[in-house]
PDB file of C-alpha atoms in Angstrom:
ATOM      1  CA  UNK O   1      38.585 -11.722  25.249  1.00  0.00           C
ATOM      2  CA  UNK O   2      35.732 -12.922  23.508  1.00  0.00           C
ATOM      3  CA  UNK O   3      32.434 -14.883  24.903  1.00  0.00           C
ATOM      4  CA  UNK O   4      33.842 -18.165  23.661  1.00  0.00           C
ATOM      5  CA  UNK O   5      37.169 -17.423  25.358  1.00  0.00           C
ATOM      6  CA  UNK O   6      35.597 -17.182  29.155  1.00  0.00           C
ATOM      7  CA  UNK O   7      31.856 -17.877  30.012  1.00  0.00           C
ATOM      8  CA  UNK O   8      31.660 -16.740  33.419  1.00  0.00           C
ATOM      9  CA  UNK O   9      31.778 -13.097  35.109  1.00  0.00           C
ATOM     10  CA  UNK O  10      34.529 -12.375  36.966  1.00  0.00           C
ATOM     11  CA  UNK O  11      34.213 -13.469  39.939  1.00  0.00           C
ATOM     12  CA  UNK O  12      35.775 -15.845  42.854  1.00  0.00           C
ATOM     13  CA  UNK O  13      34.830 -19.428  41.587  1.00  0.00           C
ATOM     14  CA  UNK O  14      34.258 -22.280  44.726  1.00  0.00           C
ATOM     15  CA  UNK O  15      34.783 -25.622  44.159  1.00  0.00           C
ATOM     16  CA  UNK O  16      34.776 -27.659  47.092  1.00  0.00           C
ATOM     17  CA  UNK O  17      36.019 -31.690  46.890  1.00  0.00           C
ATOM     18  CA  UNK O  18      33.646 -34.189  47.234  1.00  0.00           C
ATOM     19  CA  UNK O  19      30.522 -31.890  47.117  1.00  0.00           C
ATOM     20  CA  UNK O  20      27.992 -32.162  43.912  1.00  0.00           C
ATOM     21  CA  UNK O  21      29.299 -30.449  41.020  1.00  0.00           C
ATOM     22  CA  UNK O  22      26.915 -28.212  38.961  1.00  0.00           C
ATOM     23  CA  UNK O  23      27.190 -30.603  35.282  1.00  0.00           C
ATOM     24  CA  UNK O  24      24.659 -28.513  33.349  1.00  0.00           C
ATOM     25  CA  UNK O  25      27.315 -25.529  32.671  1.00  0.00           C
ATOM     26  CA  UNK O  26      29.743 -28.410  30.917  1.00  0.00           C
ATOM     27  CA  UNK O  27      30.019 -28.711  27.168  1.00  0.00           C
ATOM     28  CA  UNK O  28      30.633 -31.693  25.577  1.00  0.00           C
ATOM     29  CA  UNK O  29      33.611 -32.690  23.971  1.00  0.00           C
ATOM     30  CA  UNK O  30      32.622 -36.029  22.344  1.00  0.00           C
ATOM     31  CA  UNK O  31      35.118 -38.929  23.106  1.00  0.00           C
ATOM     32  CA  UNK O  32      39.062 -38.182  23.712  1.00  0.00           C
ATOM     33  CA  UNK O  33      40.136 -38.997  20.485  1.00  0.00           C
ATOM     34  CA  UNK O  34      38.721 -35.321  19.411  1.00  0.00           C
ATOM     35  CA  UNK O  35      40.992 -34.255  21.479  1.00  0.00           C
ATOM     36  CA  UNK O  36      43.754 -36.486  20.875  1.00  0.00           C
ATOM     37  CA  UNK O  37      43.675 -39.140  23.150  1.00  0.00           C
ATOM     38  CA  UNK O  38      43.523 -42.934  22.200  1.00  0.00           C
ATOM     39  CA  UNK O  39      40.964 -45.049  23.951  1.00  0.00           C
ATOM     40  CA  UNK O  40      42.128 -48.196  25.463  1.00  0.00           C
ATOM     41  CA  UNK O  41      38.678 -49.613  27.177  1.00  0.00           C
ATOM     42  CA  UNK O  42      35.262 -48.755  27.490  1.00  0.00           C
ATOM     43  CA  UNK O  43      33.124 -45.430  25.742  1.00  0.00           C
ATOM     44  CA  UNK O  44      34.153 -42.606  27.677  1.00  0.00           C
ATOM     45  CA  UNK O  45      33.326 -39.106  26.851  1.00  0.00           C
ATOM     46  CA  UNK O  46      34.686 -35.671  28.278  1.00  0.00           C
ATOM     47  CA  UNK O  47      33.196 -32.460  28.927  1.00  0.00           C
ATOM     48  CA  UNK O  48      34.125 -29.089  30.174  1.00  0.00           C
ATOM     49  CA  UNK O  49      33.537 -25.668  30.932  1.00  0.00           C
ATOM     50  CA  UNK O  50      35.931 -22.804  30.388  1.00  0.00           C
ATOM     51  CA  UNK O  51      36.043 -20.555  33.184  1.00  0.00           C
ATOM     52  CA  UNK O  52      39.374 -18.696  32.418  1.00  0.00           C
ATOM     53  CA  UNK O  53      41.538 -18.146  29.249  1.00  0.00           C
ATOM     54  CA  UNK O  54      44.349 -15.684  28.409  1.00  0.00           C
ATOM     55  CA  UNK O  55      46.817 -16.983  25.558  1.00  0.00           C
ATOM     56  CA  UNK O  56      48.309 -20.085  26.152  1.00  0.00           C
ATOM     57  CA  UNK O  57      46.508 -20.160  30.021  1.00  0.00           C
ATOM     58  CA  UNK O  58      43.324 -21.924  30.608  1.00  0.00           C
ATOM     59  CA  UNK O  59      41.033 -22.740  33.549  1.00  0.00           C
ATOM     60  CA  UNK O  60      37.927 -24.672  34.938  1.00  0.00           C
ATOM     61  CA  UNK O  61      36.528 -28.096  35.626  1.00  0.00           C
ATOM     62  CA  UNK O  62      36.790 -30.775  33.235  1.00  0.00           C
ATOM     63  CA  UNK O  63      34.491 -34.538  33.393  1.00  0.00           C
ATOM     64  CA  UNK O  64      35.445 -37.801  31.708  1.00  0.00           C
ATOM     65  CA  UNK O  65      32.904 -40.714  32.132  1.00  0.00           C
ATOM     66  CA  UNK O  66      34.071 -44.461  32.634  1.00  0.00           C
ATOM     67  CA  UNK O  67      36.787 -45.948  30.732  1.00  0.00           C
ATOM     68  CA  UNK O  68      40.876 -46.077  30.222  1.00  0.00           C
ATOM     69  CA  UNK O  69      42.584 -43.618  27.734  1.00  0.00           C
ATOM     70  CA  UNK O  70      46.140 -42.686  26.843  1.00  0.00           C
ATOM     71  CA  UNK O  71      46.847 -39.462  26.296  1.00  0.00           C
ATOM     72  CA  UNK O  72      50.216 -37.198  25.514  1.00  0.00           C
ATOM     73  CA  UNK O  73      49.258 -33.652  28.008  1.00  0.00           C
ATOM     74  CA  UNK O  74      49.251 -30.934  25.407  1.00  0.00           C
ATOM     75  CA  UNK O  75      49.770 -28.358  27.881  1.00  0.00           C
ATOM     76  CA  UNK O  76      51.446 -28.090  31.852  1.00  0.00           C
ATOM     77  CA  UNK O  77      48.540 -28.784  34.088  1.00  0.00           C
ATOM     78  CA  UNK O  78      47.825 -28.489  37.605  1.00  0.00           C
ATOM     79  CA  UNK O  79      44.437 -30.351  38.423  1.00  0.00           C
ATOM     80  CA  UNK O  80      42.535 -31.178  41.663  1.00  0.00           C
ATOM     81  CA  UNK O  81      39.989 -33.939  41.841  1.00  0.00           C
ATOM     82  CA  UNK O  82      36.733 -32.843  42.938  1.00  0.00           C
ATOM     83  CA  UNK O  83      34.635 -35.838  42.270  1.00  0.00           C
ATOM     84  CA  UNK O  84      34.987 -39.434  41.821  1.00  0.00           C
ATOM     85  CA  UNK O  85      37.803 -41.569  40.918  1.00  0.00           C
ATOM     86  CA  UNK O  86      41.079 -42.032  38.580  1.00  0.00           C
ATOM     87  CA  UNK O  87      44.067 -43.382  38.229  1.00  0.00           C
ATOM     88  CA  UNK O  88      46.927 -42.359  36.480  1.00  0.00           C
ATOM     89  CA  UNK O  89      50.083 -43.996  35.074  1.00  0.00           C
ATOM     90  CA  UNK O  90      53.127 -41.989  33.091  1.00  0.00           C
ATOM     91  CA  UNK O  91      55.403 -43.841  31.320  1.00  0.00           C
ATOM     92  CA  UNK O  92      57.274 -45.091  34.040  1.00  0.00           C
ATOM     93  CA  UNK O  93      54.992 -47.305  34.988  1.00  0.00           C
ATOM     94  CA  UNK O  94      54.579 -44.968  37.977  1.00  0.00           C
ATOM     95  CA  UNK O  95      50.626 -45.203  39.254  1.00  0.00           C
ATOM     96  CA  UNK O  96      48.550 -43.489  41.341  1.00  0.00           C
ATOM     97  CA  UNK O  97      44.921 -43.371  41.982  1.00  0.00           C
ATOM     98  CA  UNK O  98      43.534 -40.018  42.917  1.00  0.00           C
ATOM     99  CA  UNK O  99      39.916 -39.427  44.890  1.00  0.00           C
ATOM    100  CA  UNK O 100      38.158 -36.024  46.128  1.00  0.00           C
ATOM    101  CA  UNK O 101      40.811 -33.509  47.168  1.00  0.00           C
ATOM    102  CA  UNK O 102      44.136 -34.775  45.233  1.00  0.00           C
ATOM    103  CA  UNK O 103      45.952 -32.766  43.611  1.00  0.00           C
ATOM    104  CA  UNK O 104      48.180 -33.464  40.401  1.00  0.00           C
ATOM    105  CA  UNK O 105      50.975 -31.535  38.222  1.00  0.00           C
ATOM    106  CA  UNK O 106      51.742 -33.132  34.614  1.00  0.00           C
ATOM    107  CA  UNK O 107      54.066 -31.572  32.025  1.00  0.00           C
ATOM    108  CA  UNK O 108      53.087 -31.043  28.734  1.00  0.00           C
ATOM    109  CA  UNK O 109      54.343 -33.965  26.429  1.00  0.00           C
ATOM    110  CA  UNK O 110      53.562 -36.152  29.314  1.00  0.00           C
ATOM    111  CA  UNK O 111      51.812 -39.395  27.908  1.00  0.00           C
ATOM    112  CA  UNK O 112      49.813 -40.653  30.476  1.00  0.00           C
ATOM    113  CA  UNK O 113      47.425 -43.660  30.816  1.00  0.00           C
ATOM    114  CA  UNK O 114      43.742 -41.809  32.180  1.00  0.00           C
ATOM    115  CA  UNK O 115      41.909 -44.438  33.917  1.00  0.00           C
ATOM    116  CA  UNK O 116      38.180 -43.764  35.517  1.00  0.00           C
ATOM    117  CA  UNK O 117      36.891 -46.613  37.711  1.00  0.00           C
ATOM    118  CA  UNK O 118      33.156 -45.170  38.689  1.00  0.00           C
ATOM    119  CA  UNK O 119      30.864 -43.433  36.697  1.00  0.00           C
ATOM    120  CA  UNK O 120      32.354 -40.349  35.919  1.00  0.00           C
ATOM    121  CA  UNK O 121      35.146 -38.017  37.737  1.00  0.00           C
ATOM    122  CA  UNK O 122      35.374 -33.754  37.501  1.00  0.00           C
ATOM    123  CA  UNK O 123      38.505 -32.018  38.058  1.00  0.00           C
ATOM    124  CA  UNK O 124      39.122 -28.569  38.726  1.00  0.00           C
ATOM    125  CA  UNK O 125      41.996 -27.933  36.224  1.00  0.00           C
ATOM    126  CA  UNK O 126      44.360 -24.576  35.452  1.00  0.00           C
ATOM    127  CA  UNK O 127      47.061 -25.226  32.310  1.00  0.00           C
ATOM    128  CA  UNK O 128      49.653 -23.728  30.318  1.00  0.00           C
ATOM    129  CA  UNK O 129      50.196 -24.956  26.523  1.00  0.00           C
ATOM    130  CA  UNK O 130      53.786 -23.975  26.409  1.00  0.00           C
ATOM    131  CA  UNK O 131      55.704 -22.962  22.939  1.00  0.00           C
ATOM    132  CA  UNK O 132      52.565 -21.753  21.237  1.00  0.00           C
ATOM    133  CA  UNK O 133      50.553 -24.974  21.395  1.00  0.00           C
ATOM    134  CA  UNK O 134      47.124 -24.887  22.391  1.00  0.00           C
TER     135      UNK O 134
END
């Protein structure tokens, strides 16, 4: 594993929901269309940190500022909202709005619309790219 591939000792990692997240450890990811995501409304940006990754597994908080973005999941992810607000449609049409302490699970190939109301929200996130993707 190399230094880019985990930043943090091992150790047991605490995030609690709805306390103040430490920001200054996230890297910036520029706006979700680096990633692949289209936006729909607003400027939002994302960030993360990396606190976990082995192959196709990957783990630690992710931030996205205000705005609404669609976005096909390129990997299985299990997330929990630590702070602020978002809402989240699949293709249903099937929404939910998740606050401090929710949990989700998305599949990868998923498209999903990615909608922050306040001024930012962090997730504590663990995923899977399955079939080689990453």
């Amino acid at each position: 594993m190399t230094s880019s591939n985990a930043v943090r000792a091992r150790r047991m990692n605490v995030c609690s929901p709805g306390s103040i997240q430490d920001i200054s450890q996230l890297v910036s990811l520029g706006p979700p269309e680096n990633l692949g995501g289209k936006t729909l409304r607003g400027r939002p940006e994302i960030f993360t940190r990396v606190d976990f990754r082995a192959g196709p597994m990957t783990a630690g908080l992710f931030m996205a500022t205000q705005g609404r973005v669609e976005v096909t999941f390129p990997f299985t992810e299990h997330a929990t909202i630590l702070e602020g607000e978002v809402t989240l449609t699949d293709e249903s049409g099937q929404t939910h709005t998740y606050r401090p302490g929710d949990s989700y699970f998305i599949q990868q190939g998923q498209v999903v619309i990615w909608e922050v109301h306040c001024e930012r929200v962090i997730k504590s996130f663990f995923n899977i790219a399955e079939n080689g993707a990453e």
